[in-house]
Amino acid sequence: MAEIRRILSVLGVTADVQAAPRQLEVAETESTFVGNALLKARAYAREFGEPALADDSGLCVAALNDLPGVLSARWAGREASDTKNVDLLLDQLSGLPSAKRDARFVCAVALVHPDGREFCAEGSVSGEIVDAPRGQNGFGYDPVFMPTGHEVTTAQMSEELKDSLSHRFHALKELAARGAFN
Amino acid sequence: MAEIRRILSVLGVTADVQAAPRQLEVAETESTFVGNALLKARAYAREFGEPALADDSGLCVAALNDLPGVLSARWAGREASDTKNVDLLLDQLSGLPSAKRDARFVCAVALVHPDGREFCAEGSVSGEIVDAPRGQNGFGYDPVFMPTGHEVTTAQMSEELKDSLSHRFHALKELAARGAFN
């Protein structure tokens, strides 16, 4: 939420983004990020009668045939912590040299209006998975993801730097460009 | 070893298959089953100066972009037990209906002779991943793999039935047909 607000502010989007009155149980049953983002935005727009913005994002690792993908948050199991997910990923990639550790962070965002208008967009950032966690910022796989052209992980970056290159930035920029917030 | 001997016997291959004098540490660094089987067979043939037969096999799940694949034995981590691997797989597939649980067991076998002749072959068996483990036979993912056309998992089958349809049977049959054992 904080990250989305910061990015929208940088993009000049003045929409007043608020957390939903309460969380809904929406099963993320689609096999794509966009599909799951749409599922969630539709459910919230229908339930609360307000425009609903939803995010679905994850890490796609080339050596794992683009997984964890939509399973990123529960890669090591439904109750898994970020640390467990990261540890399992590093274990599965152990022994692979840097050249075989390509990965992308992907973010899909969907905005659904109560009148039925739907917008969605996807953004990504390329990089590689490092050997061991580095840095304390961010969340999820940030400590092991080093964007191409940088020597630090996204968990070692300031919020401003991460926001300027992140998958979420690119997705929200595209969503704004499509007039979703108008 | 017992499974391979049984299958070769059914296939009429009279080669005297023995365990290697000792186990070698061969890093399975290839991204394909055949690649890893060849790595292992070459290492053993070179070390012991005898024809060496190696197997590399695993489970390819459609909804997981054909993973665990070559990571099958260490899907939940390098030290993971069969039970941990199976539990993680079931967790990752939770909520998916039967129609989206397609999977294949794949087996690659390689036979390398000390004179440099190399043979390899691959076999597979299609089926689906059931919701919960069933049966005590076999090993690995057998308790959750139900071959197409059957109502039981390979862990519920007799050795004879499993051998008659398994990925390993098809791979060894193909290897024999190529004259590897002559």
CSV table of C-alpha atoms in Angstrom, one decimal:
chain,number,residue,atom,x,y,z
A,1,MET,CA,0.0,0.0,0.0
A,2,ALA,CA,2.8,2.5,1.0
A,3,GLU,CA,4.8,1.5,-2.1
A,4,ILE,CA,1.8,2.0,-4.4
A,5,ARG,CA,1.0,5.4,-2.9
A,6,ARG,CA,4.6,6.5,-3.3
A,7,ILE,CA,4.7,5.4,-6.9
A,8,LEU,CA,1.3,7.0,-7.8
A,9,SER,CA,2.5,10.2,-6.2
A,10,VAL,CA,5.7,10.2,-8.4
A,11,LEU,CA,3.5,9.5,-11.4
A,12,GLY,CA,1.3,12.5,-10.6
A,13,VAL,CA,-1.8,10.4,-10.0
A,14,THR,CA,-3.9,12.2,-7.4
A,15,ALA,CA,-6.4,9.4,-6.7
A,16,ASP,CA,-7.0,8.9,-3.0
A,17,VAL,CA,-5.9,5.3,-2.4
A,18,GLN,CA,-7.3,3.8,0.7
A,19,ALA,CA,-7.2,0.3,2.1
A,20,ALA,CA,-10.5,-1.7,1.6
A,21,PRO,CA,-12.9,-1.5,4.6
A,22,ARG,CA,-12.1,-5.2,5.2
A,23,GLN,CA,-10.2,-8.0,3.5
A,24,LEU,CA,-12.1,-10.4,1.3
A,25,GLU,CA,-11.1,-14.0,0.7
A,26,VAL,CA,-10.4,-14.2,-3.0
A,27,ALA,CA,-8.9,-17.5,-4.2
A,28,GLU,CA,-6.1,-16.7,-6.6
A,29,THR,CA,-7.0,-19.5,-9.0
A,30,GLU,CA,-5.7,-18.0,-12.2
A,31,SER,CA,-2.4,-19.1,-13.8
A,32,THR,CA,-1.4,-15.5,-14.7
A,33,PHE,CA,-0.6,-12.4,-12.7
A,34,VAL,CA,-3.1,-10.3,-14.7
A,35,GLY,CA,-5.8,-13.0,-14.2
A,36,ASN,CA,-5.4,-12.9,-10.4
A,37,ALA,CA,-5.2,-9.1,-10.2
A,38,LEU,CA,-8.5,-8.9,-12.1
A,39,LEU,CA,-10.1,-11.5,-9.9
A,40,LYS,CA,-9.3,-9.5,-6.9
A,41,ALA,CA,-10.1,-6.1,-8.2
A,42,ARG,CA,-13.5,-7.3,-9.5
A,43,ALA,CA,-14.4,-8.9,-6.1
A,44,TYR,CA,-13.5,-5.7,-4.2
A,45,ALA,CA,-15.3,-3.4,-6.7
A,46,ARG,CA,-18.4,-5.6,-6.5
A,47,GLU,CA,-18.4,-5.8,-2.7
A,48,PHE,CA,-17.7,-2.2,-1.9
A,49,GLY,CA,-19.1,-0.3,-4.8
A,50,GLU,CA,-15.9,1.7,-5.3
A,51,PRO,CA,-13.2,1.6,-7.9
A,52,ALA,CA,-10.8,-1.2,-6.8
A,53,LEU,CA,-7.1,-1.4,-7.5
A,54,ALA,CA,-5.5,-4.8,-7.1
A,55,ASP,CA,-1.9,-6.0,-7.5
A,56,ASP,CA,-0.6,-9.5,-8.2
A,57,SER,CA,3.1,-9.9,-8.5
A,58,GLY,CA,5.9,-12.4,-8.3
A,59,LEU,CA,9.3,-13.6,-9.3
A,60,CYS,CA,9.9,-15.6,-12.5
A,61,VAL,CA,13.2,-17.5,-12.6
A,62,ALA,CA,14.4,-18.7,-16.0
A,63,ALA,CA,16.1,-21.8,-14.5
A,64,LEU,CA,12.8,-22.8,-12.9
A,65,ASN,CA,10.8,-22.4,-16.1
A,66,ASP,CA,9.5,-19.0,-14.9
A,67,LEU,CA,8.3,-20.2,-11.5
A,68,PRO,CA,7.7,-19.4,-8.6
A,69,GLY,CA,5.5,-17.1,-10.7
A,70,VAL,CA,2.0,-16.8,-9.3
A,71,LEU,CA,3.1,-19.2,-6.5
A,72,SER,CA,5.8,-16.7,-5.3
A,73,ALA,CA,4.1,-15.9,-1.9
A,74,ARG,CA,3.6,-19.5,-1.1
A,75,TRP,CA,6.5,-21.2,-2.8
A,76,ALA,CA,7.6,-23.1,0.3
A,77,GLY,CA,4.0,-23.8,1.3
A,78,ARG,CA,0.8,-21.9,2.1
A,79,GLU,CA,2.1,-20.8,5.5
A,80,ALA,CA,5.6,-20.0,4.4
A,81,SER,CA,7.4,-16.9,5.5
A,82,ASP,CA,9.5,-14.7,3.1
A,83,THR,CA,12.6,-16.3,4.6
A,84,LYS,CA,11.4,-19.8,3.9
A,85,ASN,CA,10.5,-19.0,0.4
A,86,VAL,CA,13.9,-17.3,-0.2
A,87,ASP,CA,15.8,-20.2,1.4
A,88,LEU,CA,14.0,-22.8,-0.8
A,89,LEU,CA,14.6,-20.8,-4.0
A,90,LEU,CA,18.3,-20.5,-3.2
A,91,ASP,CA,18.5,-24.2,-2.5
A,92,GLN,CA,16.8,-25.0,-5.8
A,93,LEU,CA,19.3,-22.8,-7.6
A,94,SER,CA,22.4,-23.9,-5.7
A,95,GLY,CA,25.3,-24.7,-7.9
A,96,LEU,CA,24.1,-22.6,-10.8
A,97,PRO,CA,26.5,-19.9,-12.0
A,98,SER,CA,25.5,-16.3,-12.3
A,99,ALA,CA,24.8,-16.6,-16.0
A,100,LYS,CA,22.1,-19.2,-15.3
A,101,ARG,CA,20.3,-17.2,-12.5
A,102,ASP,CA,18.3,-14.8,-14.7
A,103,ALA,CA,15.0,-13.7,-13.2
A,104,ARG,CA,12.3,-11.1,-13.6
A,105,PHE,CA,10.0,-9.5,-11.1
A,106,VAL,CA,6.6,-9.2,-12.7
A,107,CYS,CA,3.7,-7.0,-11.4
A,108,ALA,CA,0.2,-6.9,-12.8
A,109,VAL,CA,-2.2,-4.3,-11.6
A,110,ALA,CA,-5.9,-4.1,-12.3
A,111,LEU,CA,-8.4,-1.3,-11.7
A,112,VAL,CA,-12.0,-2.1,-11.8
A,113,HIS,CA,-14.7,0.6,-11.6
A,114,PRO,CA,-18.2,-0.2,-10.2
A,115,ASP,CA,-19.6,0.8,-13.6
A,116,GLY,CA,-17.9,-2.2,-15.2
A,117,ARG,CA,-14.9,-0.4,-16.8
A,118,GLU,CA,-11.8,-2.6,-16.3
A,119,PHE,CA,-8.1,-1.7,-16.8
A,120,CYS,CA,-5.0,-3.8,-16.4
A,121,ALA,CA,-1.3,-3.5,-17.0
A,122,GLU,CA,1.8,-5.5,-16.4
A,123,GLY,CA,5.4,-4.4,-15.7
A,124,SER,CA,8.6,-6.2,-15.1
A,125,VAL,CA,12.2,-5.7,-14.1
A,126,SER,CA,15.0,-8.0,-15.2
A,127,GLY,CA,17.9,-9.2,-13.1
A,128,GLU,CA,19.4,-12.2,-11.4
A,129,ILE,CA,19.2,-14.2,-8.2
A,130,VAL,CA,22.3,-13.7,-6.0
A,131,ASP,CA,23.8,-16.5,-3.9
A,132,ALA,CA,22.7,-15.3,-0.5
A,133,PRO,CA,20.4,-12.6,0.9
A,134,ARG,CA,21.7,-9.0,1.1
A,135,GLY,CA,19.9,-6.0,2.5
A,136,GLN,CA,17.1,-5.3,4.9
A,137,ASN,CA,14.7,-3.2,2.8
A,138,GLY,CA,11.7,-4.3,0.8
A,139,PHE,CA,10.0,-7.7,1.3
A,140,GLY,CA,9.6,-11.0,-0.4
A,141,TYR,CA,12.4,-11.9,-2.7
A,142,ASP,CA,14.0,-8.4,-2.6
A,143,PRO,CA,17.1,-9.6,-0.6
A,144,VAL,CA,18.1,-12.0,-3.4
A,145,PHE,CA,17.1,-10.0,-6.6
A,146,MET,CA,19.8,-7.9,-8.2
A,147,PRO,CA,18.4,-5.8,-11.1
A,148,THR,CA,20.4,-5.8,-14.3
A,149,GLY,CA,22.9,-2.9,-14.3
A,150,HIS,CA,23.1,-2.7,-10.5
A,151,GLU,CA,25.5,-4.2,-8.0
A,152,VAL,CA,23.0,-4.4,-5.1
A,153,THR,CA,19.8,-6.2,-4.5
A,154,THR,CA,16.5,-4.3,-4.3
A,155,ALA,CA,16.6,-4.9,-0.5
A,156,GLN,CA,19.8,-2.8,-0.4
A,157,MET,CA,18.2,0.1,-2.4
A,158,SER,CA,16.5,3.2,-1.1
A,159,GLU,CA,12.8,3.3,-1.6
A,160,GLU,CA,13.3,6.0,-4.2
A,161,LEU,CA,15.7,4.0,-6.2
A,162,LYS,CA,13.7,0.8,-6.0
A,163,ASP,CA,10.5,2.6,-7.0
A,164,SER,CA,12.2,4.2,-10.0
A,165,LEU,CA,13.0,0.9,-11.6
A,166,SER,CA,10.6,-1.6,-10.1
A,167,HIS,CA,8.1,-3.9,-11.8
A,168,ARG,CA,5.3,-2.2,-9.8
A,169,PHE,CA,6.4,1.2,-11.1
A,170,HIS,CA,6.3,0.1,-14.7
A,171,ALA,CA,2.9,-1.6,-14.2
A,172,LEU,CA,1.3,1.5,-12.5
A,173,LYS,CA,2.8,3.8,-15.1
A,174,GLU,CA,1.2,1.8,-17.8
A,175,LEU,CA,-2.1,1.6,-15.9
A,176,ALA,CA,-2.1,5.4,-15.6
A,177,ALA,CA,-1.2,5.8,-19.2
A,178,ARG,CA,-4.3,3.8,-20.1
A,179,GLY,CA,-6.5,6.3,-18.3
A,180,ALA,CA,-7.5,4.0,-15.5
A,181,PHE,CA,-7.5,6.7,-12.9
A,182,ASN,CA,-9.5,9.2,-14.9
B,1,MET,CA,18.5,-51.1,-8.8
B,2,ALA,CA,16.0,-53.8,-8.0
B,3,GLU,CA,13.5,-52.1,-10.3
B,4,ILE,CA,16.0,-51.8,-13.1
B,5,ARG,CA,16.9,-55.5,-12.7
B,6,ARG,CA,13.3,-56.6,-12.8
B,7,ILE,CA,12.6,-54.5,-15.9
B,8,LEU,CA,15.7,-55.7,-17.8
B,9,SER,CA,14.7,-59.3,-17.0
B,10,VAL,CA,11.2,-58.8,-18.4
B,11,LEU,CA,12.8,-57.2,-21.5
B,12,GLY,CA,15.0,-60.3,-21.9
B,13,VAL,CA,18.2,-58.4,-21.3
B,14,THR,CA,20.7,-60.8,-19.8
B,15,ALA,CA,23.4,-58.2,-18.8
B,16,ASP,CA,24.6,-58.7,-15.2
B,17,VAL,CA,23.8,-55.4,-13.6
B,18,GLN,CA,25.8,-54.7,-10.4
B,19,ALA,CA,26.0,-51.7,-8.1
B,20,ALA,CA,29.2,-49.7,-8.7
B,21,PRO,CA,32.1,-50.5,-6.3
B,22,ARG,CA,31.5,-47.2,-4.6
B,23,GLN,CA,29.4,-44.1,-5.2
B,24,LEU,CA,30.9,-41.1,-6.9
B,25,GLU,CA,30.0,-37.5,-6.3
B,26,VAL,CA,28.6,-36.4,-9.6
B,27,ALA,CA,27.0,-32.9,-9.6
B,28,GLU,CA,23.8,-33.1,-11.6
B,29,THR,CA,24.3,-29.7,-13.3
B,30,GLU,CA,22.4,-30.3,-16.5
B,31,SER,CA,18.9,-29.0,-17.1
B,32,THR,CA,17.7,-32.2,-18.7
B,33,PHE,CA,17.2,-35.7,-17.5
B,34,VAL,CA,19.2,-37.1,-20.4
B,35,GLY,CA,22.0,-34.6,-19.8
B,36,ASN,CA,22.3,-35.7,-16.1
B,37,ALA,CA,22.1,-39.4,-16.9
B,38,LEU,CA,24.9,-39.0,-19.4
B,39,LEU,CA,27.0,-37.1,-16.9
B,40,LYS,CA,26.7,-39.9,-14.4
B,41,ALA,CA,27.2,-42.8,-16.8
B,42,ARG,CA,30.3,-41.1,-18.2
B,43,ALA,CA,31.8,-40.5,-14.8
B,44,TYR,CA,31.3,-44.2,-13.7
B,45,ALA,CA,32.5,-45.7,-16.9
B,46,ARG,CA,35.7,-43.6,-16.7
B,47,GLU,CA,36.3,-44.3,-13.1
B,48,PHE,CA,35.7,-48.0,-13.1
B,49,GLY,CA,36.5,-49.0,-16.7
B,50,GLU,CA,33.2,-51.0,-17.1
B,51,PRO,CA,30.0,-50.2,-19.0
B,52,ALA,CA,28.0,-47.9,-16.8
B,53,LEU,CA,24.2,-47.5,-16.7
B,54,ALA,CA,22.8,-44.4,-15.1
B,55,ASP,CA,19.2,-43.2,-14.6
B,56,ASP,CA,17.9,-39.7,-14.1
B,57,SER,CA,14.2,-39.3,-13.6
B,58,GLY,CA,11.6,-37.1,-12.2
B,59,LEU,CA,8.1,-35.7,-12.2
B,60,CYS,CA,7.0,-33.0,-14.7
B,61,VAL,CA,3.8,-31.2,-13.6
B,62,ALA,CA,2.0,-29.2,-16.2
B,63,ALA,CA,0.6,-26.6,-13.8
B,64,LEU,CA,4.2,-26.0,-12.5
B,65,ASN,CA,5.6,-25.4,-16.0
B,66,ASP,CA,7.0,-29.0,-16.1
B,67,LEU,CA,8.8,-28.7,-12.7
B,68,PRO,CA,9.9,-30.3,-10.3
B,69,GLY,CA,11.7,-31.9,-13.3
B,70,VAL,CA,15.4,-32.5,-12.7
B,71,LEU,CA,14.8,-31.0,-9.2
B,72,SER,CA,12.3,-33.7,-8.2
B,73,ALA,CA,14.5,-35.4,-5.6
B,74,ARG,CA,15.3,-32.1,-3.9
B,75,TRP,CA,12.2,-30.1,-4.6
B,76,ALA,CA,11.7,-29.1,-0.9
B,77,GLY,CA,15.4,-28.6,-0.4
B,78,ARG,CA,18.6,-30.6,-0.7
B,79,GLU,CA,18.0,-32.6,2.4
B,80,ALA,CA,14.3,-33.1,1.8
B,81,SER,CA,12.6,-36.5,2.3
B,82,ASP,CA,10.2,-38.0,-0.1
B,83,THR,CA,7.4,-36.9,2.3
B,84,LYS,CA,8.5,-33.3,2.4
B,85,ASN,CA,8.8,-33.2,-1.4
B,86,VAL,CA,5.3,-34.7,-1.8
B,87,ASP,CA,3.8,-32.4,0.8
B,88,LEU,CA,5.2,-29.3,-0.9
B,89,LEU,CA,4.0,-30.4,-4.3
B,90,LEU,CA,0.5,-31.0,-3.0
B,91,ASP,CA,0.5,-27.6,-1.3
B,92,GLN,CA,1.6,-25.8,-4.5
B,93,LEU,CA,-1.2,-27.6,-6.4
B,94,SER,CA,-3.9,-27.1,-3.7
B,95,GLY,CA,-7.2,-25.8,-5.0
B,96,LEU,CA,-6.5,-27.0,-8.6
B,97,PRO,CA,-9.2,-29.4,-10.0
B,98,SER,CA,-8.3,-32.7,-11.4
B,99,ALA,CA,-8.4,-31.4,-15.0
B,100,LYS,CA,-5.5,-29.0,-14.1
B,101,ARG,CA,-3.3,-31.6,-12.3
B,102,ASP,CA,-1.7,-33.3,-15.4
B,103,ALA,CA,1.7,-34.7,-14.8
B,104,ARG,CA,4.3,-37.0,-16.4
B,105,PHE,CA,6.9,-39.2,-14.9
B,106,VAL,CA,10.0,-39.0,-17.1
B,107,CYS,CA,13.0,-41.3,-17.0
B,108,ALA,CA,16.2,-41.0,-18.9
B,109,VAL,CA,18.8,-43.8,-19.0
B,110,ALA,CA,22.3,-43.7,-20.3
B,111,LEU,CA,24.7,-46.5,-20.9
B,112,VAL,CA,28.3,-45.6,-21.6
B,113,HIS,CA,30.9,-48.1,-22.6
B,114,PRO,CA,34.6,-47.7,-21.7
B,115,ASP,CA,35.4,-47.8,-25.4
B,116,GLY,CA,33.4,-44.5,-25.8
B,117,ARG,CA,30.1,-45.8,-27.2
B,118,GLU,CA,27.2,-43.9,-25.6
B,119,PHE,CA,23.5,-44.7,-25.7
B,120,CYS,CA,20.7,-42.9,-24.1
B,121,ALA,CA,16.9,-43.1,-24.2
B,122,GLU,CA,13.9,-41.4,-22.5
B,123,GLY,CA,10.6,-42.8,-21.5
B,124,SER,CA,7.5,-41.3,-19.8
B,125,VAL,CA,4.1,-42.1,-18.4
B,126,SER,CA,1.2,-39.6,-18.2
B,127,GLY,CA,-1.2,-39.2,-15.4
B,128,GLU,CA,-2.3,-36.8,-12.8
B,129,ILE,CA,-1.4,-35.7,-9.3
B,130,VAL,CA,-4.1,-36.8,-6.8
B,131,ASP,CA,-5.1,-34.7,-3.7
B,132,ALA,CA,-3.5,-36.8,-1.0
B,133,PRO,CA,-1.0,-39.7,-0.8
B,134,ARG,CA,-2.3,-43.2,-1.4
B,135,GLY,CA,-0.4,-46.5,-1.1
B,136,GLN,CA,2.8,-47.7,0.4
B,137,ASN,CA,4.7,-49.1,-2.6
B,138,GLY,CA,7.3,-47.5,-4.7
B,139,PHE,CA,9.1,-44.3,-3.7
B,140,GLY,CA,9.4,-40.6,-4.4
B,141,TYR,CA,6.1,-39.2,-5.9
B,142,ASP,CA,4.5,-42.6,-6.4
B,143,PRO,CA,1.9,-42.1,-3.7
B,144,VAL,CA,0.4,-39.0,-5.5
B,145,PHE,CA,0.8,-40.1,-9.2
B,146,MET,CA,-2.2,-41.8,-10.8
B,147,PRO,CA,-1.4,-43.0,-14.4
B,148,THR,CA,-4.0,-42.2,-17.1
B,149,GLY,CA,-6.5,-45.1,-17.4
B,150,HIS,CA,-6.0,-46.2,-13.8
B,151,GLU,CA,-7.8,-45.5,-10.6
B,152,VAL,CA,-4.9,-46.1,-8.3
B,153,THR,CA,-1.5,-44.4,-7.7
B,154,THR,CA,1.7,-46.1,-8.7
B,155,ALA,CA,2.3,-46.6,-4.9
B,156,GLN,CA,-0.9,-48.8,-4.9
B,157,MET,CA,0.2,-51.0,-7.7
B,158,SER,CA,2.0,-54.3,-7.6
B,159,GLU,CA,5.6,-54.2,-8.8
B,160,GLU,CA,4.6,-56.1,-11.9
B,161,LEU,CA,1.8,-53.7,-12.9
B,162,LYS,CA,3.9,-50.6,-12.2
B,163,ASP,CA,6.9,-52.0,-14.2
B,164,SER,CA,4.7,-52.8,-17.1
B,165,LEU,CA,3.7,-49.1,-17.6
B,166,SER,CA,6.4,-47.1,-16.0
B,167,HIS,CA,8.6,-44.3,-17.4
B,168,ARG,CA,11.6,-46.5,-16.5
B,169,PHE,CA,10.2,-49.5,-18.4
B,170,HIS,CA,9.7,-47.4,-21.5
B,171,ALA,CA,13.2,-45.8,-21.2
B,172,LEU,CA,15.0,-49.2,-20.7
B,173,LYS,CA,13.0,-50.8,-23.5
B,174,GLU,CA,14.1,-48.1,-25.9
B,175,LEU,CA,17.7,-48.3,-24.7
B,176,ALA,CA,17.7,-52.1,-25.3
B,177,ALA,CA,16.1,-51.5,-28.8
B,178,ARG,CA,19.1,-49.3,-29.6
B,179,GLY,CA,21.4,-52.1,-29.0
B,180,ALA,CA,23.0,-50.6,-25.9
B,181,PHE,CA,23.4,-53.9,-24.1
B,182,ASN,CA,24.9,-55.8,-27.0
